Structures are given as structure tokens and as C-alpha cells.
């Protein structure tokens, strides 16, 4: 066994030296071959390159893969930055969209106000609804117009659909509008087409009560309700709503105004009523001139009484 190991060690040493020598000779030969300047050698080198270099793609695969990974990472980074920019622009577009929708709704409300047909003698002041009372026992809203704009208490307020209420409470820059649904609201109306007169009484419900009807048998659900102008409270002919019947059979008014979306209100200036400074001249006719008394025996009796 020991002799076998010694023989194998003896053969390995010379064999290694022989292989190393052959490798050095090959490298020197390749070096000399690549340094010789000859057309034949050049053709030979070209043939060697054509056969060896294409088969070296497997050696370049890791480098090519790494380059592709680097390019993909750079592309992903650019896409990430672009995505963030697009998200910012989308947020801005959403904000602009919301603003556009609000302006569109505002424009629609103003167009509704402009489409309301009013008596040409009526003038108005348009105000913005600032807030409401928020109380279940009081139905009112606050406008941004007041005494400085010439507003007076008792004037009617309308939206783009119909009558909303009246001015009750006035400041320099603000005015409070009591809605038709408030319990303190009383409005004389005319019901069309029957022409019946009635009174719309607020009870804090969405549909105020219709009471004091002249002839209830002539009233039908769906009839139009207009302000009558009685008592000089409101101008006549303003749209109030339609007649409806509640489950109990009582007549009510479904108001034409959209109380859920009150944004702009038109305050109507009332007519200029003629003032009566001397009502006595209007009620009693002027008395005729007194005729002179006819002559009689009264003077003679007076003279006799004096003599006596």
C-alpha cells in the first residue's frame, strides 16, 4: 500500500509540470500569433474569432442581465415619480371639479331667481342665505342684506320657485326671514282655479295648514295657492304652492320653495301705498251750508219781556 502511494505521488509532480509547460507554450504561441502582422495570420485570427466569440454569450449573460435590471430600476423610478405627479394633479382636479359643481349649482339658483315672473312694478334685493335657526320650534334663515340695503320688516322673500317667508328682524347688515312653515306665520292666499280665499298657517311642519277656507267643497288637491295681497302683507299673485290632503283629511299646502337648498333669496320691495292723512274727509261727506232762519215772533216776544 505504501509503495502504491509513493508511485502515484511520483507521477503527479512531473505531470503537473508538463501541463504547466504546455499551457505556457500555448499562451506564448497565442501571443505571438496575435502579434504577427501577416494577411494569412489575420485571416486565421478572424476565423478563430468567428468561431469562439459567438459561443461566449453565456459568459456575458450575467453582465447583460445586470444592465437590464439597472435600466428597469431606473424606468421604475421614473414611473414612480410620474405616478406621484399624476396623483397630485388628480387631487387638484378633484378640488377644481368640486368648485365647478358648486359654481354650477350657484348659477342654477341664480338662473331660477331670474326666471321668476314678477309684477313689473316690483323691485327686489337679492341676498345670500348665511345660516338658519336650527331650532325645531323656529323656522327662519339669516340673509346678508339689511337696513343698509334698504330692507324693511314685513317684506316678502322668494327663491327661484316660490314664496319663502317674510322679513322679521332687521339689522344693519343682516335680516332674518321667518319661513311660511313657522308657527308665527299667517298668510292670506287665493286658491286657483276656484278663487277661494283662505289662510296658510305655519305649524313647523313641511306642509303648513290651509284654514279658514270660504267654501272647502270647491278645493281639490293639486290646486294652485297664490298670495292674495289681503291686508297689504304681501303683494298679490306670488306662488306659494299646491293644495294637498294629509292622512286626516285636512287641507295643507305643499310649498313651492325648496327649503332644503336655500342659497339665494330675493327680497321684494312692497308697493308704495297711498297715505291717508285725513280719514274723516273720506268717510263722511262735507256738510251743506246752513240756511238763514226765517223771521218770526221771537223778536217781539223778547221786546215785550224787556219792557215788562
Short mmCIF file of N, CA and C in Angstrom, two decimals, residues 3 18 39 59 65 71 81 107 118 120 138 145 147 158 167 172 182 199 216 218 231 253 264 267 277 306:
data_model
loop_
_atom_site.label_atom_id
_atom_site.label_comp_id
_atom_site.label_asym_id
_atom_site.label_seq_id
_atom_site.Cartn_x
_atom_site.Cartn_y
_atom_site.Cartn_z
N UNK A 3 3.89 1.53 -1.17
CA UNK A 3 4.56 1.67 -2.46
C UNK A 3 3.64 2.27 -3.50
N UNK A 18 4.45 19.17 -16.58
CA UNK A 18 4.28 19.04 -18.03
C UNK A 18 3.08 19.85 -18.51
N UNK A 39 -1.13 38.79 -43.65
CA UNK A 39 -2.50 38.58 -44.13
C UNK A 39 -3.03 37.20 -43.80
N UNK A 59 -21.19 33.72 -21.23
CA UNK A 59 -20.34 34.41 -20.26
C UNK A 59 -20.78 35.85 -20.05
N UNK A 65 -27.75 40.82 -18.01
CA UNK A 65 -28.87 40.82 -17.07
C UNK A 65 -28.77 41.95 -16.06
N UNK A 71 -31.46 49.21 -15.83
CA UNK A 71 -32.35 50.02 -16.66
C UNK A 71 -33.80 49.92 -16.20
N UNK A 81 -42.13 58.43 -9.90
CA UNK A 81 -42.21 59.89 -9.81
C UNK A 81 -43.36 60.42 -10.65
N UNK A 107 -75.00 78.98 -9.98
CA UNK A 107 -75.51 79.58 -11.21
C UNK A 107 -76.94 79.15 -11.47
N UNK A 118 -92.45 88.27 -12.11
CA UNK A 118 -92.97 89.16 -11.10
C UNK A 118 -93.65 90.34 -11.76
N UNK A 120 -94.08 93.90 -12.95
CA UNK A 120 -93.03 94.84 -13.33
C UNK A 120 -92.84 95.98 -12.34
N UNK A 138 -88.56 77.03 15.69
CA UNK A 138 -88.46 78.29 14.96
C UNK A 138 -87.89 78.00 13.58
N UNK A 145 -78.17 90.76 3.80
CA UNK A 145 -78.62 92.11 3.45
C UNK A 145 -79.43 92.64 4.62
N UNK A 147 -80.59 96.75 6.72
CA UNK A 147 -81.10 98.11 6.61
C UNK A 147 -80.26 98.96 5.67
N UNK A 158 -88.41 85.43 -1.63
CA UNK A 158 -88.68 84.33 -2.55
C UNK A 158 -87.38 83.68 -2.97
N UNK A 167 -89.63 89.15 6.02
CA UNK A 167 -88.58 89.71 6.86
C UNK A 167 -89.15 89.98 8.25
N UNK A 172 -78.35 96.09 10.59
CA UNK A 172 -77.75 96.95 9.56
C UNK A 172 -77.25 96.12 8.39
N UNK A 182 -93.18 78.45 9.83
CA UNK A 182 -93.04 78.82 11.23
C UNK A 182 -94.42 79.01 11.86
N UNK A 199 -106.37 81.00 4.54
CA UNK A 199 -105.24 81.45 5.33
C UNK A 199 -104.27 80.28 5.49
N UNK A 216 -114.90 74.98 1.40
CA UNK A 216 -113.97 73.87 1.25
C UNK A 216 -114.36 72.87 0.18
N UNK A 218 -115.11 73.35 -2.81
CA UNK A 218 -114.58 73.71 -4.12
C UNK A 218 -113.05 73.55 -4.21
N UNK A 231 -104.87 92.65 3.23
CA UNK A 231 -104.22 93.24 4.39
C UNK A 231 -102.90 93.91 4.08
N UNK A 253 -100.72 72.83 2.44
CA UNK A 253 -100.06 73.42 1.27
C UNK A 253 -98.66 72.84 1.16
N UNK A 264 -79.93 81.52 -2.20
CA UNK A 264 -80.16 82.91 -2.54
C UNK A 264 -81.64 83.20 -2.38
N UNK A 267 -85.60 89.50 -1.94
CA UNK A 267 -86.48 90.27 -1.05
C UNK A 267 -87.22 91.29 -1.90
N UNK A 277 -104.07 110.99 5.26
CA UNK A 277 -103.79 111.84 6.42
C UNK A 277 -105.06 112.29 7.14
N UNK A 306 -138.68 142.51 27.73
CA UNK A 306 -137.76 143.52 28.21
C UNK A 306 -138.53 144.70 28.79
#
